[in-house]
mmCIF file of C-alpha atoms in Angstrom:
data_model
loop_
_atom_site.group_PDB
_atom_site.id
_atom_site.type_symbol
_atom_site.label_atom_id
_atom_site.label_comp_id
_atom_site.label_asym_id
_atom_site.label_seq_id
_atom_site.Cartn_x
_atom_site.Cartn_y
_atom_site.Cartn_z
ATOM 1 C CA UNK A 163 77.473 -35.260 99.069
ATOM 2 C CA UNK A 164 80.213 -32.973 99.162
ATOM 3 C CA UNK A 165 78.985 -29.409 98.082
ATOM 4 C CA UNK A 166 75.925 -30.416 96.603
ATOM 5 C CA UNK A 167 72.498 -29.521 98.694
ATOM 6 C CA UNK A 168 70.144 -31.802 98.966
ATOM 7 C CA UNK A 169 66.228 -30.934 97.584
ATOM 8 C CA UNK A 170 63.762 -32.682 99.699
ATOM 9 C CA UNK A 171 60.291 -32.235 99.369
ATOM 10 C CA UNK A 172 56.613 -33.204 99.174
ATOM 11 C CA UNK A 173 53.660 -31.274 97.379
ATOM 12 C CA UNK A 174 55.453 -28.905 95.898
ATOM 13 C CA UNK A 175 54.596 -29.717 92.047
ATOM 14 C CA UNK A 176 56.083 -26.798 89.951
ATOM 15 C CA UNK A 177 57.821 -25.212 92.324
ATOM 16 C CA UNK A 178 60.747 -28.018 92.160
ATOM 17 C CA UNK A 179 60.996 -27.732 88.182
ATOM 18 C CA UNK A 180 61.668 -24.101 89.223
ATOM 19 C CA UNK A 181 63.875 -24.080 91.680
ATOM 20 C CA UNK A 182 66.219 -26.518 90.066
ATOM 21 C CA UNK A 183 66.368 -23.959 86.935
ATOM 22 C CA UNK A 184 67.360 -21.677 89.275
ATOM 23 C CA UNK A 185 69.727 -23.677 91.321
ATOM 24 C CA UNK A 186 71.139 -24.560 87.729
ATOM 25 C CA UNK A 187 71.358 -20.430 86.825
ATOM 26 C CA UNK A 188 73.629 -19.907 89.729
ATOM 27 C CA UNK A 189 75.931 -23.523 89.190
ATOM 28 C CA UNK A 190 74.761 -25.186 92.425
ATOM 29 C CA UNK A 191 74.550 -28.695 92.206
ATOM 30 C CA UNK A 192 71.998 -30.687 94.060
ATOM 31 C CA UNK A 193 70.848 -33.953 94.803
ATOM 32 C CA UNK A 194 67.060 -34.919 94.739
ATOM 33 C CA UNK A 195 64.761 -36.485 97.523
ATOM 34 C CA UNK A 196 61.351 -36.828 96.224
ATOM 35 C CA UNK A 197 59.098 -38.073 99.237
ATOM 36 C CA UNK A 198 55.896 -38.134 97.397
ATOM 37 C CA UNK A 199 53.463 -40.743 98.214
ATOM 38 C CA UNK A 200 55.802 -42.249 100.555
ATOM 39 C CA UNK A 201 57.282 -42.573 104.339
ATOM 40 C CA UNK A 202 60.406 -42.361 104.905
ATOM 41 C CA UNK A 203 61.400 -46.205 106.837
ATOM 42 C CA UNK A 204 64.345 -46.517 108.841
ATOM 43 C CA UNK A 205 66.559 -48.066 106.775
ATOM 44 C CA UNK A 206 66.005 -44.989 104.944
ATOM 45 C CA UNK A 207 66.712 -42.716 107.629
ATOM 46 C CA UNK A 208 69.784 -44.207 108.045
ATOM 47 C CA UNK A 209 70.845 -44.011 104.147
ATOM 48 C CA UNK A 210 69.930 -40.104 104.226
ATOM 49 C CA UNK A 211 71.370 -39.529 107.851
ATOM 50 C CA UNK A 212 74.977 -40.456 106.807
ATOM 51 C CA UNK A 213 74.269 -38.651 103.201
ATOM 52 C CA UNK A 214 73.017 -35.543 104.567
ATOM 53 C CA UNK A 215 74.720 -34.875 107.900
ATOM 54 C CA UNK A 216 75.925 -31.470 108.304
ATOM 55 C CA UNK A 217 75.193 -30.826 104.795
ATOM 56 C CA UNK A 218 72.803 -28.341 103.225
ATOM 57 C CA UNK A 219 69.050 -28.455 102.408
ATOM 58 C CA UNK A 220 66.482 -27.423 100.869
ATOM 59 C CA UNK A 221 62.921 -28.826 101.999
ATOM 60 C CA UNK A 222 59.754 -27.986 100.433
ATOM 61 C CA UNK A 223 56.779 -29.580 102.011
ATOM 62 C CA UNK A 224 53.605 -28.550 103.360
ATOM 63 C CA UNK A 225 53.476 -27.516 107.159
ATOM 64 C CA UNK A 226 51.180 -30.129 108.264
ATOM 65 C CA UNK A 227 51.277 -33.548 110.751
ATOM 66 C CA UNK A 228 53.710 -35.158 107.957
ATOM 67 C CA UNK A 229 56.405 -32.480 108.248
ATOM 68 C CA UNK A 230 57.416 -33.082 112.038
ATOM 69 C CA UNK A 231 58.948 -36.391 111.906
ATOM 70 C CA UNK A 232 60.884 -35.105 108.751
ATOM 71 C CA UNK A 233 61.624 -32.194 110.781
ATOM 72 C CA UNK A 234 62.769 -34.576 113.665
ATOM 73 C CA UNK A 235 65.018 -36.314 110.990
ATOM 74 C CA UNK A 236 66.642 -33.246 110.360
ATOM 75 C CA UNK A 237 67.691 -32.999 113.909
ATOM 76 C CA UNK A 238 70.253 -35.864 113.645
ATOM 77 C CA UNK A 239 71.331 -35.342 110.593
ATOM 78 C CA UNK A 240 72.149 -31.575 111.858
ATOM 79 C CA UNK A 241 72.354 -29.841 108.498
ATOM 80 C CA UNK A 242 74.487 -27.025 108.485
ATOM 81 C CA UNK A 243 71.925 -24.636 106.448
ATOM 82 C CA UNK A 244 67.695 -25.040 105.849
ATOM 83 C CA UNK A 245 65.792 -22.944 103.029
ATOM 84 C CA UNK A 246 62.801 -24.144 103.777
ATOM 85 C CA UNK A 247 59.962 -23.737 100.889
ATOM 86 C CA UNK A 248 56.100 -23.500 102.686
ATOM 87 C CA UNK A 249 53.995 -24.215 99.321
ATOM 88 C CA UNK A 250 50.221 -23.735 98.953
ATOM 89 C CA UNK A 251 48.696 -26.907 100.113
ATOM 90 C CA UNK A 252 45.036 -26.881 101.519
ATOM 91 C CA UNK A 253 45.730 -27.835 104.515
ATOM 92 C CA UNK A 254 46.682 -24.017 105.382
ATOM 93 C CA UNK A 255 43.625 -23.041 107.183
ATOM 94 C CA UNK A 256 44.180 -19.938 109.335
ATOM 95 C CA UNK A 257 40.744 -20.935 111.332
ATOM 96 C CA UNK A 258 41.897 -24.579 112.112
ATOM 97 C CA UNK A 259 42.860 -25.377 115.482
ATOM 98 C CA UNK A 260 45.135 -28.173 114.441
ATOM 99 C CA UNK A 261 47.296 -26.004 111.914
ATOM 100 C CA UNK A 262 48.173 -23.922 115.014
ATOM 101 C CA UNK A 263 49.004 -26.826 117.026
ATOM 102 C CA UNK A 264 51.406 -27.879 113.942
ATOM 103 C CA UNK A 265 52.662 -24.330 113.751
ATOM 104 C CA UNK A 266 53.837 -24.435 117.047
ATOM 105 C CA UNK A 267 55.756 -27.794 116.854
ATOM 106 C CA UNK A 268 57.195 -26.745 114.108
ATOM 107 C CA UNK A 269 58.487 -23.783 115.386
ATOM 108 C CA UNK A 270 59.950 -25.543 118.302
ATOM 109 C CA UNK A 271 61.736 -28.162 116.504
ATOM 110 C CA UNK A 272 62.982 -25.346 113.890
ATOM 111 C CA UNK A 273 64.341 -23.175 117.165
ATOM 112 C CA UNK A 274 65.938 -27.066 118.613
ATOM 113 C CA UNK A 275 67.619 -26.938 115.181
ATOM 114 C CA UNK A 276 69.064 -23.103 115.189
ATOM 115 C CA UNK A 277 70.538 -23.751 118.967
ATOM 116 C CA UNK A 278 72.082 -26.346 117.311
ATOM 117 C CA UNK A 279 73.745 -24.339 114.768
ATOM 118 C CA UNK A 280 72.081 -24.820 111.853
ATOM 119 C CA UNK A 281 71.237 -21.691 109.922
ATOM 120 C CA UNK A 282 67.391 -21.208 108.677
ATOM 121 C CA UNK A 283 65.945 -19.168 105.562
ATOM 122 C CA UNK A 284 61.956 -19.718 105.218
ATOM 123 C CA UNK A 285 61.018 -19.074 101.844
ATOM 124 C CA UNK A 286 57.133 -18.439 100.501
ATOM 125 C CA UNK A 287 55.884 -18.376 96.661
ATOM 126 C CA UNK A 288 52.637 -16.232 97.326
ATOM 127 C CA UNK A 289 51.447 -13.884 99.834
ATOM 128 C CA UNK A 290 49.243 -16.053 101.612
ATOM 129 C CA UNK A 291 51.953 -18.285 102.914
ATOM 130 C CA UNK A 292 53.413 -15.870 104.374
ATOM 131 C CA UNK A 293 50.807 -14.288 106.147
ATOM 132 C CA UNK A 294 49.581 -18.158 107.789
ATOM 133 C CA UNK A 295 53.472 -18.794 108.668
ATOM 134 C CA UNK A 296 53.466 -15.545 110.927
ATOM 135 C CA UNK A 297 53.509 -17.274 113.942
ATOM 136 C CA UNK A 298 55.934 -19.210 112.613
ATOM 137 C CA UNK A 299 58.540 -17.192 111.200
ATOM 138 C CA UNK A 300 59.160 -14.922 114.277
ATOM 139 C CA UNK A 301 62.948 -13.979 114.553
ATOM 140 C CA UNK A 302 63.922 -16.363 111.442
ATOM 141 C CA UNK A 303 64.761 -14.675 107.776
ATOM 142 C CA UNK A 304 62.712 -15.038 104.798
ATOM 143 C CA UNK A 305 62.362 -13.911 101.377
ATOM 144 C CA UNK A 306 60.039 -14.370 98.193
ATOM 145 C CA UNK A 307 60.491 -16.339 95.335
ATOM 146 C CA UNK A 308 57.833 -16.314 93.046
ATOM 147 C CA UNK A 309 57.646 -19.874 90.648
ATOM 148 C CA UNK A 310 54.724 -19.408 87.868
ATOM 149 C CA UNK A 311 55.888 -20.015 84.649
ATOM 150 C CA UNK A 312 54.611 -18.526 81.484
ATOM 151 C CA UNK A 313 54.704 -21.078 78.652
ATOM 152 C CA UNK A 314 52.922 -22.103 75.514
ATOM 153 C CA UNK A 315 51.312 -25.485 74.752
ATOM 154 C CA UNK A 316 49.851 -27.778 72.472
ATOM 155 C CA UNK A 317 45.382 -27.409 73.359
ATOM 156 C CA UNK A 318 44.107 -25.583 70.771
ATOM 157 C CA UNK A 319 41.278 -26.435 68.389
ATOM 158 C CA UNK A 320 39.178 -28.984 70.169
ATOM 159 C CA UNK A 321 38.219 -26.418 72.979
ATOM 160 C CA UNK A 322 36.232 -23.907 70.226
ATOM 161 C CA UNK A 323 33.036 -23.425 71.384
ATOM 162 C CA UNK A 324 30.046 -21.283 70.766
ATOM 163 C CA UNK A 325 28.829 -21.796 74.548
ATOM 164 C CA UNK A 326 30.785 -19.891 77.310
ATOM 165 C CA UNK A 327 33.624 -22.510 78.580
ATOM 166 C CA UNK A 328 33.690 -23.128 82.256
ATOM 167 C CA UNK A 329 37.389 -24.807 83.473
ATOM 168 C CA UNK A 330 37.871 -26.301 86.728
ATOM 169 C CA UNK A 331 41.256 -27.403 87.754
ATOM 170 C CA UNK A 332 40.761 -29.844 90.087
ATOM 171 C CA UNK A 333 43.397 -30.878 92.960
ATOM 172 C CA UNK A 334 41.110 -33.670 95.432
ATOM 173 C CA UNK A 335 38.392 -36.262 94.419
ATOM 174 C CA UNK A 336 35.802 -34.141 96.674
ATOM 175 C CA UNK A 337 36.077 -31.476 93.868
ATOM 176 C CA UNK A 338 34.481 -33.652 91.917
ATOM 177 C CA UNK A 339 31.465 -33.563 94.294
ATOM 178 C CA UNK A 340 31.483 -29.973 94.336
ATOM 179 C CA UNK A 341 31.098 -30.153 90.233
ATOM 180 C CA UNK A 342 28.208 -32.639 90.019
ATOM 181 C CA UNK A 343 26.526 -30.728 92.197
ATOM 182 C CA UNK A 344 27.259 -27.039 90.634
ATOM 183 C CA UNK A 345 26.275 -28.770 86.857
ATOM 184 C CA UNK A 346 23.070 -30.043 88.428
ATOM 185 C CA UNK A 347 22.049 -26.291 89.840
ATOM 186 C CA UNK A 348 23.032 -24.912 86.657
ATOM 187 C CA UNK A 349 20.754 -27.126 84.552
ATOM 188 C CA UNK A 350 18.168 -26.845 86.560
ATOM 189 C CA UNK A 351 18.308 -23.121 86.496
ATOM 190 C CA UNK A 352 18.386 -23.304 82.351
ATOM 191 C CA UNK A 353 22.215 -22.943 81.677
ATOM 192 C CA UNK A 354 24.193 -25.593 80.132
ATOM 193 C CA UNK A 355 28.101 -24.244 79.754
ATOM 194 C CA UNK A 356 30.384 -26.245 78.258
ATOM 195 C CA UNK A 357 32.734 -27.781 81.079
ATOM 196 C CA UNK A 358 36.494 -28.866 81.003
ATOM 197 C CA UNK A 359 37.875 -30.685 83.806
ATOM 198 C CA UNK A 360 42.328 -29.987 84.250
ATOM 199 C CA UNK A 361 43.682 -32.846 87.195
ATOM 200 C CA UNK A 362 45.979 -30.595 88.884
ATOM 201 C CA UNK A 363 47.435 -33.593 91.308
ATOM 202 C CA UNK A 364 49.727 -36.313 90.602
ATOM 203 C CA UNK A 365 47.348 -38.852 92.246
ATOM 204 C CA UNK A 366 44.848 -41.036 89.906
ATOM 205 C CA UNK A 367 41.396 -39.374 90.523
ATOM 206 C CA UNK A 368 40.023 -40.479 87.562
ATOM 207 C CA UNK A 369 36.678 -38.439 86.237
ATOM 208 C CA UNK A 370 33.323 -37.715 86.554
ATOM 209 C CA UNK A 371 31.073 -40.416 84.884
ATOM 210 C CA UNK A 372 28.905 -37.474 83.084
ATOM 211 C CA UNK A 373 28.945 -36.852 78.991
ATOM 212 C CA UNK A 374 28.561 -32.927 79.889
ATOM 213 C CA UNK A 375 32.440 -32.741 81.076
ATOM 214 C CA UNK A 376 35.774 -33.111 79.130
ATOM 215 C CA UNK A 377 38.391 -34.421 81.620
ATOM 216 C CA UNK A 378 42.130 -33.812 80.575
ATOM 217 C CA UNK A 379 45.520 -33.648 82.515
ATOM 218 C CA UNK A 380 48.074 -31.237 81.657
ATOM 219 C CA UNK A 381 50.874 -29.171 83.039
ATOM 220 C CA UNK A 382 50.659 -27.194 80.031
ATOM 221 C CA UNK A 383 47.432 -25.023 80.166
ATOM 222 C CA UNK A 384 47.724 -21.571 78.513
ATOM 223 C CA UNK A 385 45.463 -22.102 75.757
ATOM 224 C CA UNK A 386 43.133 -24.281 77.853
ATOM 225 C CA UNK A 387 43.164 -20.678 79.918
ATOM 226 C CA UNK A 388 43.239 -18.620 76.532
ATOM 227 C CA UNK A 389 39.476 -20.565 75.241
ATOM 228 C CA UNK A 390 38.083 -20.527 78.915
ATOM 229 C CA UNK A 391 35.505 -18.466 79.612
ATOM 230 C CA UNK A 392 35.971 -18.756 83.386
ATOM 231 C CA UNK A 393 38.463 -20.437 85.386
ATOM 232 C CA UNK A 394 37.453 -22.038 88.734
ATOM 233 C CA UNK A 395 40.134 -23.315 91.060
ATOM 234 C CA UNK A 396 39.360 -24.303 94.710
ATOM 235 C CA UNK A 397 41.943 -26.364 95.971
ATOM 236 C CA UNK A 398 45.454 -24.445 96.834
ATOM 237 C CA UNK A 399 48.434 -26.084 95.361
ATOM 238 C CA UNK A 400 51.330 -24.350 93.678
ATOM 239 C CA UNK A 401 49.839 -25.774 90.393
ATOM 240 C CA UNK A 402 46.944 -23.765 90.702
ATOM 241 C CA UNK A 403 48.658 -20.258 92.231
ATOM 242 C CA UNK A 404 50.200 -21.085 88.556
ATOM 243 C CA UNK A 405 46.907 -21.038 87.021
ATOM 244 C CA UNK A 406 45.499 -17.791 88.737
ATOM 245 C CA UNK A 407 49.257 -16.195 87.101
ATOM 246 C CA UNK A 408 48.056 -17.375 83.924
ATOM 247 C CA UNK A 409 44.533 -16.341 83.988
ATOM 248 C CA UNK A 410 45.163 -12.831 84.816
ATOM 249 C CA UNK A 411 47.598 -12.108 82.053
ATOM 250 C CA UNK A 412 44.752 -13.417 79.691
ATOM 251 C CA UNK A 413 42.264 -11.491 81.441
ATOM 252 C CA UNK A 414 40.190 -14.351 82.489
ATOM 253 C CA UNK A 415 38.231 -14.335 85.471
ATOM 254 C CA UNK A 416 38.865 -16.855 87.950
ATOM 255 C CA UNK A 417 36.759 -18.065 90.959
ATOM 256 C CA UNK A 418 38.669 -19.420 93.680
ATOM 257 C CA UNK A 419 39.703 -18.597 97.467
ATOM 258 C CA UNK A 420 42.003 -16.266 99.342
ATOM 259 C CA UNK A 421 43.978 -19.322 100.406
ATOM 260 C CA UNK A 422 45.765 -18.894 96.990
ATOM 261 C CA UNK A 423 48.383 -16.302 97.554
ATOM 262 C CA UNK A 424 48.088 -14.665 94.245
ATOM 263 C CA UNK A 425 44.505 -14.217 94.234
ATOM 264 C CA UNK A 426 45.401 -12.065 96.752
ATOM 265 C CA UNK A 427 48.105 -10.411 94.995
ATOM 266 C CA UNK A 428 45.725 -9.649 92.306
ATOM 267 C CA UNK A 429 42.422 -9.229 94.175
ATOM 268 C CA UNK A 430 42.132 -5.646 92.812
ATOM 269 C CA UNK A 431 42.533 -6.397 89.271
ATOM 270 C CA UNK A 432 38.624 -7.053 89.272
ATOM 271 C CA UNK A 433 39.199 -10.594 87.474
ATOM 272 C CA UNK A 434 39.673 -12.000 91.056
ATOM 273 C CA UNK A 435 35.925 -13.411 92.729
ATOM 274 C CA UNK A 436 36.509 -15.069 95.938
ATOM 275 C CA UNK A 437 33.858 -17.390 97.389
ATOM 276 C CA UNK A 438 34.203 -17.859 101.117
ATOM 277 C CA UNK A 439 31.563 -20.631 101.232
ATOM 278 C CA UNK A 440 31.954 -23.545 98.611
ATOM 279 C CA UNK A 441 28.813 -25.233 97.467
ATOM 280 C CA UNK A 442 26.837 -26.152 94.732
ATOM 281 C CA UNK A 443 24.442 -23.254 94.787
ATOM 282 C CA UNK A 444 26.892 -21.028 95.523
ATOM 283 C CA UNK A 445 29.495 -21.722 93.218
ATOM 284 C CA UNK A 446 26.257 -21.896 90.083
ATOM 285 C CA UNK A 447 25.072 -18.498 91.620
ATOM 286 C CA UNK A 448 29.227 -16.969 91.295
ATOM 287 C CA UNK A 449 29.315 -18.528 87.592
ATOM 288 C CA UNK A 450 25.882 -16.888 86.315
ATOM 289 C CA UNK A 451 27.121 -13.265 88.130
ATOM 290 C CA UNK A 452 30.108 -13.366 86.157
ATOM 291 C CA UNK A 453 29.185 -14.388 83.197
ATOM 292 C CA UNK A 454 26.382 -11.266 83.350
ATOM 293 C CA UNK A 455 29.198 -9.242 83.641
ATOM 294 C CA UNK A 456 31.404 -10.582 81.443
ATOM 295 C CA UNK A 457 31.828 -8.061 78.905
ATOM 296 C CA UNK A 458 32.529 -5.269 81.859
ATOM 297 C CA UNK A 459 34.965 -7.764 83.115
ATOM 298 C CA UNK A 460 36.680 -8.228 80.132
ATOM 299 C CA UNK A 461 37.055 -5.073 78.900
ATOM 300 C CA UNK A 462 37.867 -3.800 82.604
ATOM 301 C CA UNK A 463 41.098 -7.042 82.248
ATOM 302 C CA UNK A 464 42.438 -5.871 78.783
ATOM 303 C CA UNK A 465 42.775 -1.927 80.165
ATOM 304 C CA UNK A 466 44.919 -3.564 83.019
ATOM 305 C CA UNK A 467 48.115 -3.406 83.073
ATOM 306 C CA UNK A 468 49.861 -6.769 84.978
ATOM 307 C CA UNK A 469 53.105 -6.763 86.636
ATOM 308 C CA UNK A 470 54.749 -10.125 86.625
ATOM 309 C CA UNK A 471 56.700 -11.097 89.693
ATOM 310 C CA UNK A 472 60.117 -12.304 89.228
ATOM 311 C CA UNK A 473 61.584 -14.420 91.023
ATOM 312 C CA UNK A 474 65.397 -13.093 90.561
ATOM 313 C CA UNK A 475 65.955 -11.211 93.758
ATOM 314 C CA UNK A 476 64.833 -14.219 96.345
ATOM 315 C CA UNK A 477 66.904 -16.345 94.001
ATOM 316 C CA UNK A 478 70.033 -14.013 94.562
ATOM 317 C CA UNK A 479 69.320 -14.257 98.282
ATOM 318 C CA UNK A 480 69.194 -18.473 97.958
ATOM 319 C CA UNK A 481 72.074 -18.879 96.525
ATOM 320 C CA UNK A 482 73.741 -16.236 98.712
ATOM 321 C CA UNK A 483 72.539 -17.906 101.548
ATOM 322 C CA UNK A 484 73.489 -21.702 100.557
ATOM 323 C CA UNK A 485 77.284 -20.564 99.707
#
């Protein structure tokens, strides 16, 4: 590979697009490993092992029971340097037993792999991450890189609508249980929003067989944000963290979960409502309180003012750290 570091990852969506503009900022040249919907064979192992040994990587993958082989891959190929990205995913779940278990193999092997010389820089997108990784992260460096994008797309005139606009960007087929169930307790409580459906994974979910939802897919979702009335987003992915970024600079507010890192960066903005229990009552019963208070909420949002993050000091640090 010669100088180039090598990009693997898994579930990391945006943050890839991201990071390569950066890499491509500072002239470092990589190499790309995509391991999406795959495992990784032998004859595999073997191609990367004699690629990547003593070499320098960047992984970005979710810390969960698919990272430790990967991890245990890493130990023969003994890279010389590890930045390694911990996306949202929503398998982060501070109260599950098996996440700590996972933590604490993945500490181990990531210890294994400093004894043998190999030089490790954790880096986290949102708040949250870094907060679950704690145990983690003990006596290892890290930094922040923030990677949501502000950009303009091509929605516009087919979302106008005289009722208020609920969008849900959906990440998992259960979701989609989650919504037939809220529509249902909305109807039968009188209120019929109009509802737009955004697939936030890469995976074929397909859509709900109902004529009251508009299913689309798109990476490019400021003016579905800009028409929305509300914004819903359950599932953590980076995609989504992206979404929250997006809503708050339009002063839109979103329902979601502290297990996306910038809701809790911008939980006192007042456009942030956080359900801790996700069902169909209590997702119907969140929508109808905020859209009673909708006209506070908004014109609490546009005397705001929102500080982006940026993402050029972590940056500095990568590339410092991969020379």
């Amino acid at each position: 590979m010669g100088d180039k570091v090598a990009i693997i990852h898994r579930g990391c969506g945006i943050i890839i697009d991201i990071l390569k503009d950066l890499l491509n900022q500072y002239e470092i040249k990589y190499e790309e490993y995509c391991l999406e919907r795959k495992k990784i064979s032998f004859r595999e192992l073997m191609r990367i092992n004699s690629r990547l040994y003593n070499s320098k990587i960047i992984l970005c993958h979710p810390i969960n029971t698919r990272l430790i082989p990967l991890l245990k891959i890493l130990t023969l190929i003994k890279p010389r340097k590890i930045a390694y990205i911990v996306p949202p995913d929503p398998s982060h779940r501070m109260d599950n037993y098996i996440s700590r278990v996972i933590i604490y193999y993945t500490r181990t092997i990531l210890t294994l792999l400093r004894s043998l010389g190999t030089k490790v820089l954790f880096i986290f997108t949102t708040p949250y991450e870094r907060i679950y990784s704690t145990p983690l992260i003990k006596g290892f460096r890290y930094v922040y890189i923030p990677t949501y994008m502000i950009r303009d797309t091509g929605i516009k005139e087919p979302l106008h609508s005289e009722k208020p606009v609920v969008t849900f960007f959906i990440g998992e087929r259960e979701d989609f249980l989650l919504l037939s169930h809220t529509i249902r307790v909305l109807e039968e409580l009188g209120f019929k929003p109009r509802i737009i459906v955004n697939i936030t994974s890469d995976e074929y979910l397909g859509c709900l067989n109902d004529y009251r939802v508009i299913c689309i897919r798109s990476s490019e979702y400021e003016q579905l944000i800009k028409y929305s009335t509300i914004i819903v987003a359950k599932t953590p992915s980076p995609e989504t963290n992206n979404v929250i970024a997006q809503s708050i600079i339009h002063t839109k507010p979103v329902i979601t979960t502290m297990e996306h890192g910038l809701a809790l960066y911008y939980r006192d903005t007042g456009l942030i409502f956080v359900l801790e229990r996700w069902s169909g009552e209590t997702l119907a019963n969140s929508i109808l309180e905020v859209l009673n208070n909708i006209d506070f909420i908004k014109k609490k949002g546009l005397a705001l003012v929102i500080h982006e993050l940026k993402p050029d000091y972590g940056a500095k640090i990568l590339a410092s750290f991969l020379e």
